[in-house]
């Protein structure tokens, strides 16, 4: 989608540190990491929010891609967290749905 920063990153029009990719999804290193390993996993196709992820097949593959990305990031053995922010209270700032994949340290719970 025109003007969407994550569409541009997924297309390679804006440089990023790619951590995982396949035909449908790209994970890149977060520019402001909240853990030693912090990837942002996006569908290549523009979908604005979790609530707009209407395609059940895509949604299922997206979750599977999160596990593949975490494996590629090297955090499968130590563990990781997958987070989707939504809406004002959830703190979604970029309107292209994304999963944060966080690992590389023990993560506190509950989140702030
Ligand atoms: P949100 O708050 O929308 O869930 O998270 C958006 C995330 O995208 C933030 O963690 C932010 O650091 C990251 N981000 C925003 N713009 C860019 C960018 O241009 N490049 C990269 N690598 N990460 C970005
Ligand atoms: Zn987009």
GROMACS .gro file of N, CA, C and O and ligand atoms in nm:
model
  473
    1UNK      N    1   0.084  -0.119   0.000
    1UNK     CA    2   0.000   0.000   0.000
    1UNK      C    3   0.088   0.125   0.000
    1UNK      O    4   0.185   0.130   0.075
    2UNK      N    5   0.053   0.222  -0.083
    2UNK     CA    6   0.132   0.344  -0.092
    2UNK      C    7   0.145   0.410   0.046
    2UNK      O    8   0.047   0.422   0.119
    3UNK      N    9   0.265   0.450   0.080
    3UNK     CA   10   0.286   0.524   0.203
    3UNK      C   11   0.303   0.436   0.326
    3UNK      O   12   0.324   0.489   0.435
    4UNK      N   13   0.295   0.304   0.310
    4UNK     CA   14   0.308   0.214   0.426
    4UNK      C   15   0.454   0.172   0.440
    4UNK      O   16   0.511   0.109   0.350
    5UNK      N   17   0.513   0.204   0.554
    5UNK     CA   18   0.655   0.179   0.574
    5UNK      C   19   0.687   0.029   0.575
    5UNK      O   20   0.791  -0.014   0.524
    6UNK      N   21   0.598  -0.053   0.632
    6UNK     CA   22   0.625  -0.197   0.637
    6UNK      C   23   0.606  -0.262   0.499
    6UNK      O   24   0.675  -0.360   0.468
    7UNK      N   25   0.516  -0.209   0.417
    7UNK     CA   26   0.508  -0.257   0.277
    7UNK      C   27   0.641  -0.228   0.207
    7UNK      O   28   0.691  -0.313   0.132
    8UNK      N   29   0.696  -0.110   0.231
    8UNK     CA   30   0.822  -0.073   0.165
    8UNK      C   31   0.938  -0.159   0.214
    8UNK      O   32   1.024  -0.200   0.135
    9UNK      N   33   0.941  -0.188   0.344
    9UNK     CA   34   1.046  -0.277   0.397
    9UNK      C   35   1.030  -0.417   0.338
    9UNK      O   36   1.128  -0.479   0.293
   10UNK      N   37   0.906  -0.468   0.335
   10UNK     CA   38   0.882  -0.604   0.283
   10UNK      C   39   0.921  -0.614   0.136
   10UNK      O   40   0.969  -0.718   0.091
   11UNK      N   41   0.902  -0.505   0.062
   11UNK     CA   42   0.936  -0.504  -0.081
   11UNK      C   43   1.084  -0.479  -0.105
   11UNK      O   44   1.131  -0.488  -0.219
   12UNK      N   45   1.159  -0.444   0.001
   12UNK     CA   46   1.300  -0.415  -0.014
   12UNK      C   47   1.329  -0.273  -0.059
   12UNK      O   48   1.443  -0.239  -0.090
   13UNK      N   49   1.226  -0.188  -0.061
   13UNK     CA   50   1.244  -0.049  -0.102
   13UNK      C   51   1.308   0.035   0.008
   13UNK      O   52   1.367   0.140  -0.019
   14UNK      N   53   1.292  -0.010   0.133
   14UNK     CA   54   1.362   0.051   0.246
   14UNK      C   55   1.450  -0.058   0.305
   14UNK      O   56   1.403  -0.169   0.330
   15UNK      N   57   1.580  -0.029   0.327
   15UNK     CA   58   1.669  -0.133   0.377
   15UNK      C   59   1.634  -0.177   0.518
   15UNK      O   60   1.588  -0.096   0.600
   16UNK      N   61   1.654  -0.304   0.545
   16UNK     CA   62   1.633  -0.356   0.681
   16UNK      C   63   1.721  -0.479   0.696
   16UNK      O   64   1.774  -0.532   0.598
   17UNK      N   65   1.737  -0.521   0.822
   17UNK     CA   66   1.814  -0.642   0.853
   17UNK      C   67   1.715  -0.758   0.857
   17UNK      O   68   1.644  -0.776   0.956
   18UNK      N   69   1.708  -0.833   0.747
   18UNK     CA   70   1.611  -0.942   0.736
   18UNK      C   71   1.655  -1.060   0.824
   18UNK      O   72   1.768  -1.107   0.814
   19UNK      N   73   1.565  -1.107   0.908
   19UNK     CA   74   1.594  -1.218   0.999
   19UNK      C   75   1.530  -1.348   0.949
   19UNK      O   76   1.574  -1.457   0.984
   20UNK      N   77   1.423  -1.337   0.872
   20UNK     CA   78   1.354  -1.453   0.815
   20UNK      C   79   1.269  -1.403   0.700
   20UNK      O   80   1.214  -1.291   0.706
   21UNK      N   81   1.255  -1.485   0.596
   21UNK     CA   82   1.159  -1.450   0.491
   21UNK      C   83   1.116  -1.574   0.416
   21UNK      O   84   1.189  -1.672   0.406
   22UNK      N   85   0.994  -1.569   0.366
   22UNK     CA   86   0.945  -1.671   0.274
   22UNK      C   87   0.854  -1.600   0.174
   22UNK      O   88   0.857  -1.476   0.163
   23UNK      N   89   0.777  -1.676   0.099
   23UNK     CA   90   0.696  -1.615  -0.007
   23UNK      C   91   0.597  -1.512   0.045
   23UNK      O   92   0.567  -1.414  -0.023
   24UNK      N   93   0.547  -1.536   0.164
   24UNK     CA   94   0.436  -1.453   0.215
   24UNK      C   95   0.473  -1.358   0.328
   24UNK      O   96   0.397  -1.263   0.354
   25UNK      N   97   0.585  -1.387   0.399
   25UNK     CA   98   0.615  -1.312   0.522
   25UNK      C   99   0.761  -1.270   0.526
   25UNK      O  100   0.847  -1.337   0.471
   26UNK      N  101   0.786  -1.160   0.596
   26UNK     CA  102   0.922  -1.112   0.618
   26UNK      C  103   0.937  -1.073   0.765
   26UNK      O  104   0.850  -1.004   0.820
   27UNK      N  105   1.046  -1.116   0.827
   27UNK     CA  106   1.080  -1.069   0.962
   27UNK      C  107   1.209  -0.988   0.952
   27UNK      O  108   1.307  -1.034   0.893
   28UNK      N  109   1.206  -0.867   1.007
   28UNK     CA  110   1.324  -0.780   1.005
   28UNK      C  111   1.351  -0.730   1.146
   28UNK      O  112   1.262  -0.728   1.233
   29UNK      N  113   1.478  -0.693   1.171
   29UNK     CA  114   1.519  -0.649   1.305
   29UNK      C  115   1.452  -0.516   1.338
   29UNK      O  116   1.456  -0.422   1.256
   30UNK      N  117   1.391  -0.509   1.457
   30UNK     CA  118   1.326  -0.385   1.500
   30UNK      C  119   1.430  -0.275   1.516
   30UNK      O  120   1.539  -0.297   1.569
   31UNK      N  121   1.396  -0.156   1.468
   31UNK     CA  122   1.488  -0.043   1.472
   31UNK      C  123   1.512   0.004   1.616
   31UNK      O  124   1.613   0.068   1.645
   32UNK      N  125   1.419  -0.029   1.706
   32UNK     CA  126   1.427   0.012   1.847
   32UNK      C  127   1.405  -0.113   1.934
   32UNK      O  128   1.300  -0.130   1.996
   33UNK      N  129   1.506  -0.201   1.937
   33UNK     CA  130   1.486  -0.333   1.998
   33UNK      C  131   1.456  -0.327   2.148
   33UNK      O  132   1.520  -0.251   2.221
   34UNK      N  133   1.360  -0.409   2.189
   34UNK     CA  134   1.320  -0.417   2.330
   34UNK      C  135   1.374  -0.543   2.397
   34UNK      O  136   1.342  -0.571   2.513
   35UNK      N  137   1.456  -0.617   2.325
   35UNK     CA  138   1.521  -0.738   2.376
   35UNK      C  139   1.643  -0.759   2.287
   35UNK      O  140   1.651  -0.702   2.178
   36UNK      N  141   1.739  -0.842   2.332
   36UNK     CA  142   1.859  -0.864   2.249
   36UNK      C  143   1.826  -0.909   2.108
   36UNK      O  144   1.896  -0.873   2.013
   37UNK      N  145   1.720  -0.990   2.095
   37UNK     CA  146   1.673  -1.028   1.961
   37UNK      C  147   1.528  -0.984   1.950
   37UNK      O  148   1.441  -1.029   2.028
   38UNK      N  149   1.501  -0.894   1.857
   38UNK     CA  150   1.366  -0.839   1.842
   38UNK      C  151   1.337  -0.829   1.692
   38UNK      O  152   1.387  -0.740   1.625
   39UNK      N  153   1.255  -0.923   1.645
   39UNK     CA  154   1.215  -0.921   1.505
   39UNK      C  155   1.072  -0.872   1.491
   39UNK      O  156   0.990  -0.886   1.582
   40UNK      N  157   1.043  -0.814   1.374
   40UNK     CA  158   0.908  -0.770   1.340
   40UNK      C  159   0.867  -0.852   1.217
   40UNK      O  160   0.929  -0.842   1.112
   41UNK      N  161   0.765  -0.936   1.236
   41UNK     CA  162   0.721  -1.026   1.130
   41UNK      C  163   0.594  -0.970   1.065
   41UNK      O  164   0.494  -0.948   1.134
   42UNK      N  165   0.600  -0.949   0.934
   42UNK     CA  166   0.486  -0.890   0.862
   42UNK      C  167   0.448  -0.978   0.743
   42UNK      O  168   0.534  -1.042   0.681
   43UNK      N  169   0.319  -0.980   0.708
   43UNK     CA  170   0.282  -1.036   0.578
   43UNK      C  171   0.326  -0.942   0.468
   43UNK      O  172   0.322  -0.819   0.485
   44UNK      N  173   0.371  -0.998   0.356
   44UNK     CA  174   0.410  -0.910   0.245
   44UNK      C  175   0.290  -0.830   0.193
   44UNK      O  176   0.304  -0.714   0.152
   45UNK      N  177   0.172  -0.893   0.195
   45UNK     CA  178   0.050  -0.824   0.153
   45UNK      C  179   0.005  -0.730   0.264
   45UNK      O  180   0.012  -0.764   0.382
   46UNK      N  181  -0.043  -0.613   0.225
   46UNK     CA  182  -0.084  -0.515   0.326
   46UNK      C  183  -0.213  -0.558   0.393
   46UNK      O  184  -0.316  -0.574   0.328
   47UNK      N  185  -0.208  -0.573   0.525
   47UNK     CA  186  -0.324  -0.593   0.612
   47UNK      C  187  -0.301  -0.496   0.727
   47UNK      O  188  -0.192  -0.494   0.785
   48UNK      N  189  -0.403  -0.415   0.761
   48UNK     CA  190  -0.376  -0.306   0.855
   48UNK      C  191  -0.358  -0.354   0.999
   48UNK      O  192  -0.264  -0.313   1.068
   49UNK      N  193  -0.450  -0.439   1.046
   49UNK     CA  194  -0.448  -0.477   1.188
   49UNK      C  195  -0.484  -0.624   1.202
   49UNK      O  196  -0.532  -0.688   1.108
   50UNK      N  197  -0.468  -0.675   1.322
   50UNK     CA  198  -0.509  -0.814   1.351
   50UNK      C  199  -0.656  -0.835   1.317
   50UNK      O  200  -0.695  -0.940   1.266
   51UNK      N  201  -0.738  -0.734   1.343
   51UNK     CA  202  -0.881  -0.747   1.318
   51UNK      C  203  -0.913  -0.753   1.168
   51UNK      O  204  -1.024  -0.792   1.131
   52UNK      N  205  -0.820  -0.712   1.085
   52UNK     CA  206  -0.840  -0.714   0.939
   52UNK      C  207  -0.783  -0.841   0.875
   52UNK      O  208  -0.788  -0.856   0.753
   53UNK      N  209  -0.729  -0.930   0.957
   53UNK     CA  210  -0.667  -1.052   0.905
   53UNK      C  211  -0.777  -1.155   0.880
   53UNK      O  212  -0.793  -1.253   0.952
   54UNK      N  213  -0.854  -1.133   0.773
   54UNK     CA  214  -0.976  -1.211   0.750
   54UNK      C  215  -0.948  -1.347   0.687
   54UNK      O  216  -1.027  -1.439   0.701
   55UNK      N  217  -0.839  -1.358   0.615
   55UNK     CA  218  -0.806  -1.482   0.543
   55UNK      C  219  -0.753  -1.586   0.644
   55UNK      O  220  -0.641  -1.573   0.694
   56UNK      N  221  -0.833  -1.688   0.670
   56UNK     CA  222  -0.795  -1.785   0.774
   56UNK      C  223  -0.667  -1.860   0.737
   56UNK      O  224  -0.585  -1.893   0.824
   57UNK      N  225  -0.651  -1.888   0.609
   57UNK     CA  226  -0.530  -1.958   0.566
   57UNK      C  227  -0.406  -1.874   0.591
   57UNK      O  228  -0.306  -1.922   0.645
   58UNK      N  229  -0.417  -1.747   0.554
   58UNK     CA  230  -0.304  -1.656   0.577
   58UNK      C  231  -0.276  -1.643   0.727
   58UNK      O  232  -0.160  -1.645   0.769
   59UNK      N  233  -0.382  -1.634   0.806
   59UNK     CA  234  -0.365  -1.619   0.951
   59UNK      C  235  -0.293  -1.741   1.009
   59UNK      O  236  -0.204  -1.727   1.094
   60UNK      N  237  -0.331  -1.860   0.964
   60UNK     CA  238  -0.266  -1.980   1.014
   60UNK      C  239  -0.120  -1.987   0.973
   60UNK      O  240  -0.033  -2.019   1.055
   61UNK      N  241  -0.095  -1.954   0.848
   61UNK     CA  242   0.045  -1.958   0.801
   61UNK      C  243   0.128  -1.851   0.869
   61UNK      O  244   0.248  -1.869   0.893
   62UNK      N  245   0.063  -1.741   0.903
   62UNK     CA  246   0.133  -1.631   0.972
   62UNK      C  247   0.183  -1.679   1.109
   62UNK      O  248   0.298  -1.655   1.146
   63UNK      N  249   0.098  -1.751   1.180
   63UNK     CA  250   0.140  -1.802   1.311
   63UNK      C  251   0.252  -1.905   1.296
   63UNK      O  252   0.349  -1.906   1.373
   64UNK      N  253   0.240  -1.990   1.194
   64UNK     CA  254   0.348  -2.087   1.169
   64UNK      C  255   0.478  -2.016   1.132
   64UNK      O  256   0.587  -2.057   1.172
   65UNK      N  257   0.466  -1.905   1.058
   65UNK     CA  258   0.585  -1.828   1.019
   65UNK      C  259   0.652  -1.768   1.142
   65UNK      O  260   0.775  -1.752   1.144
   66UNK      N  261   0.572  -1.735   1.245
   66UNK     CA  262   0.633  -1.680   1.368
   66UNK      C  263   0.726  -1.783   1.430
   66UNK      O  264   0.838  -1.749   1.473
   67UNK      N  265   0.684  -1.909   1.433
   67UNK     CA  266   0.770  -2.014   1.489
   67UNK      C  267   0.894  -2.034   1.402
   67UNK      O  268   1.004  -2.054   1.453
   68UNK      N  269   0.875  -2.027   1.270
   68UNK     CA  270   0.991  -2.042   1.180
   68UNK      C  271   1.088  -1.926   1.197
   68UNK      O  272   1.211  -1.944   1.196
   69UNK      N  273   1.033  -1.805   1.211
   69UNK     CA  274   1.119  -1.687   1.228
   69UNK      C  275   1.197  -1.697   1.359
   69UNK      O  276   1.317  -1.667   1.364
   70UNK      N  277   1.129  -1.739   1.465
   70UNK     CA  278   1.197  -1.753   1.594
   70UNK      C  279   1.310  -1.855   1.584
   70UNK      O  280   1.418  -1.836   1.640
   71UNK      N  281   1.283  -1.964   1.512
   71UNK     CA  282   1.388  -2.065   1.492
   71UNK      C  283   1.506  -2.003   1.417
   71UNK      O  284   1.622  -2.021   1.455
   72UNK      N  285   1.476  -1.926   1.312
   72UNK     CA  286   1.582  -1.862   1.233
   72UNK      C  287   1.659  -1.759   1.316
   72UNK      O  288   1.778  -1.736   1.292
   73UNK      N  289   1.590  -1.698   1.413
   73UNK     CA  290   1.655  -1.599   1.499
   73UNK      C  291   1.741  -1.666   1.606
   73UNK      O  292   1.817  -1.597   1.676
   74UNK      N  293   1.726  -1.798   1.622
   74UNK     CA  294   1.810  -1.871   1.716
   74UNK      C  295   1.759  -1.871   1.858
   74UNK      O  296   1.835  -1.897   1.952
   75UNK      N  297   1.628  -1.845   1.877
   75UNK     CA  298   1.574  -1.837   2.012
   75UNK      C  299   1.478  -1.952   2.044
   75UNK      O  300   1.412  -1.949   2.148
   76UNK      N  301   1.471  -2.050   1.958
   76UNK     CA  302   1.376  -2.160   1.983
   76UNK      C  303   1.411  -2.233   2.113
   76UNK      O  304   1.322  -2.265   2.192
   77UNK      N  305   1.538  -2.260   2.135
   77UNK     CA  306   1.576  -2.337   2.255
   77UNK      C  307   1.560  -2.254   2.382
   77UNK      O  308   1.511  -2.304   2.484
   78UNK      N  309   1.600  -2.129   2.377
   78UNK     CA  310   1.596  -2.046   2.498
   78UNK      C  311   1.456  -1.991   2.526
   78UNK      O  312   1.422  -1.961   2.640
   79UNK      N  313   1.375  -1.978   2.421
   79UNK     CA  314   1.239  -1.929   2.437
   79UNK      C  315   1.223  -1.787   2.386
   79UNK      O  316   1.321  -1.714   2.367
   80UNK      N  317   1.099  -1.750   2.365
   80UNK     CA  318   1.070  -1.619   2.307
   80UNK      C  319   0.925  -1.583   2.333
   80UNK      O  320   0.848  -1.664   2.384
   81UNK      N  321   0.890  -1.462   2.297
   81UNK     CA  322   0.751  -1.414   2.310
   81UNK      C  323   0.706  -1.355   2.178
   81UNK      O  324   0.785  -1.287   2.110
   82UNK      N  325   0.581  -1.381   2.142
   82UNK     CA  326   0.520  -1.324   2.022
   82UNK      C  327   0.410  -1.228   2.067
   82UNK      O  328   0.323  -1.267   2.146
   83UNK      N  329   0.416  -1.105   2.018
   83UNK     CA  330   0.323  -1.000   2.062
   83UNK      C  331   0.264  -0.931   1.939
   83UNK      O  332   0.336  -0.896   1.846
   84UNK      N  333   0.132  -0.912   1.943
   84UNK     CA  334   0.065  -0.828   1.843
   84UNK      C  335  -0.001  -0.713   1.918
   84UNK      O  336  -0.092  -0.737   1.999
   85UNK      N  337   0.042  -0.594   1.892
   85UNK     CA  338  -0.022  -0.476   1.952
   85UNK      C  339  -0.142  -0.436   1.867
   85UNK      O  340  -0.138  -0.444   1.744
   86UNK      N  341  -0.247  -0.388   1.934
   86UNK     CA  342  -0.368  -0.347   1.862
   86UNK      C  343  -0.432  -0.231   1.937
   86UNK      O  344  -0.454  -0.238   2.059
   87UNK      N  345  -0.466  -0.128   1.862
   87UNK     CA  346  -0.544  -0.018   1.918
   87UNK      C  347  -0.466   0.069   2.014
   87UNK      O  348  -0.349   0.044   2.043
   88UNK      N  349  -0.530   0.174   2.064
   88UNK     CA  350  -0.461   0.270   2.151
   88UNK      C  351  -0.403   0.206   2.277
   88UNK      O  352  -0.286   0.231   2.310
   89UNK      N  353  -0.479   0.120   2.346
   89UNK     CA  354  -0.425   0.059   2.468
   89UNK      C  355  -0.316  -0.042   2.436
   89UNK      O  356  -0.222  -0.059   2.514
   90UNK      N  357  -0.330  -0.111   2.324
   90UNK     CA  358  -0.227  -0.209   2.286
   90UNK      C  359  -0.101  -0.143   2.233
   90UNK      O  360   0.007  -0.200   2.239
   91UNK      N  361  -0.118  -0.022   2.179
   91UNK     CA  362   0.000   0.054   2.136
   91UNK      C  363   0.044   0.027   1.994
   91UNK      O  364   0.164   0.039   1.964
   92UNK      N  365  -0.050  -0.011   1.904
   92UNK     CA  366  -0.009  -0.028   1.764
   92UNK      C  367   0.014   0.108   1.701
   92UNK      O  368  -0.076   0.192   1.695
   93UNK      N  369   0.137   0.129   1.654
   93UNK     CA  370   0.175   0.256   1.593
   93UNK      C  371   0.182   0.246   1.441
   93UNK      O  372   0.152   0.343   1.371
   94UNK      N  373   0.225   0.133   1.390
   94UNK     CA  374   0.237   0.114   1.245
   94UNK      C  375   0.117   0.032   1.197
   94UNK      O  376   0.095  -0.080   1.244
   95UNK      N  377   0.041   0.088   1.104
   95UNK     CA  378  -0.086   0.027   1.061
   95UNK      C  379  -0.065  -0.073   0.947
   95UNK      O  380  -0.127  -0.063   0.841
   96UNK      N  381   0.026  -0.165   0.969
   96UNK     CA  382   0.045  -0.284   0.887
   96UNK      C  383   0.069  -0.393   0.990
   96UNK      O  384   0.167  -0.385   1.067
   97UNK      N  385  -0.022  -0.490   0.995
   97UNK     CA  386  -0.017  -0.587   1.105
   97UNK      C  387   0.122  -0.647   1.119
   97UNK      O  388   0.190  -0.674   1.018
   98UNK      N  389   0.167  -0.663   1.242
   98UNK     CA  390   0.300  -0.718   1.265
   98UNK      C  391   0.303  -0.792   1.397
   98UNK      O  392   0.235  -0.756   1.493
   99UNK      N  393   0.383  -0.898   1.401
   99UNK     CA  394   0.412  -0.970   1.524
   99UNK      C  395   0.551  -0.931   1.570
   99UNK      O  396   0.646  -0.937   1.491
  100UNK      N  397   0.562  -0.891   1.695
  100UNK     CA  398   0.693  -0.873   1.756
  100UNK      C  399   0.739  -1.010   1.805
  100UNK      O  400   0.664  -1.080   1.874
  101UNK      N  401   0.861  -1.048   1.772
  101UNK     CA  402   0.920  -1.172   1.823
  101UNK      C  403   1.040  -1.132   1.907
  101UNK      O  404   1.135  -1.072   1.856
  102UNK      N  405   1.027  -1.157   2.037
  102UNK     CA  406   1.125  -1.107   2.135
  102UNK      C  407   1.194  -1.223   2.204
  102UNK      O  408   1.127  -1.317   2.250
  103UNK      N  409   1.325  -1.217   2.214
  103UNK     CA  410   1.399  -1.322   2.283
  103UNK      C  411   1.540  -1.278   2.312
  103UNK      O  412   1.578  -1.163   2.290
  104UNK      N  413   1.617  -1.371   2.366
  104UNK     CA  414   1.757  -1.341   2.398
  104UNK      C  415   1.778  -1.299   2.542
  104UNK      O  416   1.891  -1.274   2.584
  105UNK      N  417   1.669  -1.291   2.620
  105UNK     CA  418   1.677  -1.267   2.765
  105UNK      C  419   1.547  -1.316   2.825
  105UNK      O  420   1.447  -1.333   2.755
  106UNK      N  421   1.547  -1.337   2.957
  106UNK     CA  422   1.422  -1.372   3.026
  106UNK      C  423   1.331  -1.251   3.024
  106UNK      O  424   1.373  -1.140   3.060
  107UNK      N  425   1.208  -1.269   2.982
  107UNK     CA  426   1.114  -1.159   2.965
  107UNK      C  427   1.021  -1.151   3.085
  107UNK      O  428   0.970  -1.253   3.133
  108UNK      N  429   0.999  -1.031   3.134
  108UNK     CA  430   0.910  -1.014   3.249
  108UNK      C  431   0.764  -1.036   3.214
  108UNK      O  432   0.723  -1.025   3.099
  109UNK      N  433   0.685  -1.069   3.315
  109UNK     CA  434   0.541  -1.085   3.298
  109UNK      C  435   0.471  -1.036   3.424
  109UNK      O  436   0.518  -1.071   3.533
  110UNK      N  437   0.366  -0.959   3.420
  110UNK     CA  438   0.300  -0.912   3.297
  110UNK      C  439   0.378  -0.801   3.230
  110UNK      O  440   0.460  -0.735   3.295
  111UNK      N  441   0.352  -0.779   3.100
  111UNK     CA  442   0.417  -0.668   3.030
  111UNK      C  443   0.366  -0.536   3.085
  111UNK      O  444   0.258  -0.529   3.143
  112UNK      N  445   0.441  -0.432   3.066
  112UNK     CA  446   0.404  -0.300   3.119
  112UNK      C  447   0.285  -0.241   3.047
  112UNK      O  448   0.245  -0.288   2.943
  113LIG     P1  449   0.394  -0.114   1.718
  113LIG     O1  450   0.404  -0.018   1.831
  113LIG     O2  451   0.317  -0.057   1.600
  113LIG     O3  452   0.342  -0.249   1.760
  113LIG     O4  453   0.541  -0.144   1.673
  113LIG     C1  454   0.603  -0.091   1.560
  113LIG     C2  455   0.746  -0.135   1.568
  113LIG     O5  456   0.807  -0.108   1.445
  113LIG     C3  457   0.826  -0.061   1.676
  113LIG     O6  458   0.884  -0.157   1.763
  113LIG     C4  459   0.928   0.019   1.597
  113LIG     O7  460   1.053   0.026   1.663
  113LIG     C5  461   0.937  -0.059   1.467
  113LIG     N1  462   0.968   0.024   1.352
  113LIG     C6  463   0.903   0.136   1.315
  113LIG     N2  464   0.958   0.186   1.202
  113LIG     C7  465   1.058   0.103   1.167
  113LIG     C8  466   1.152   0.102   1.060
  113LIG     O8  467   1.154   0.189   0.971
  113LIG     N3  468   1.242   0.000   1.055
  113LIG     C9  469   1.242  -0.098   1.150
  113LIG     N4  470   1.335  -0.193   1.138
  113LIG     N5  471   1.155  -0.100   1.254
  113LIG    C10  472   1.065  -0.001   1.263
  114LIG    ZN1  473   0.161  -0.212   0.445
   0.00000   0.00000   0.00000
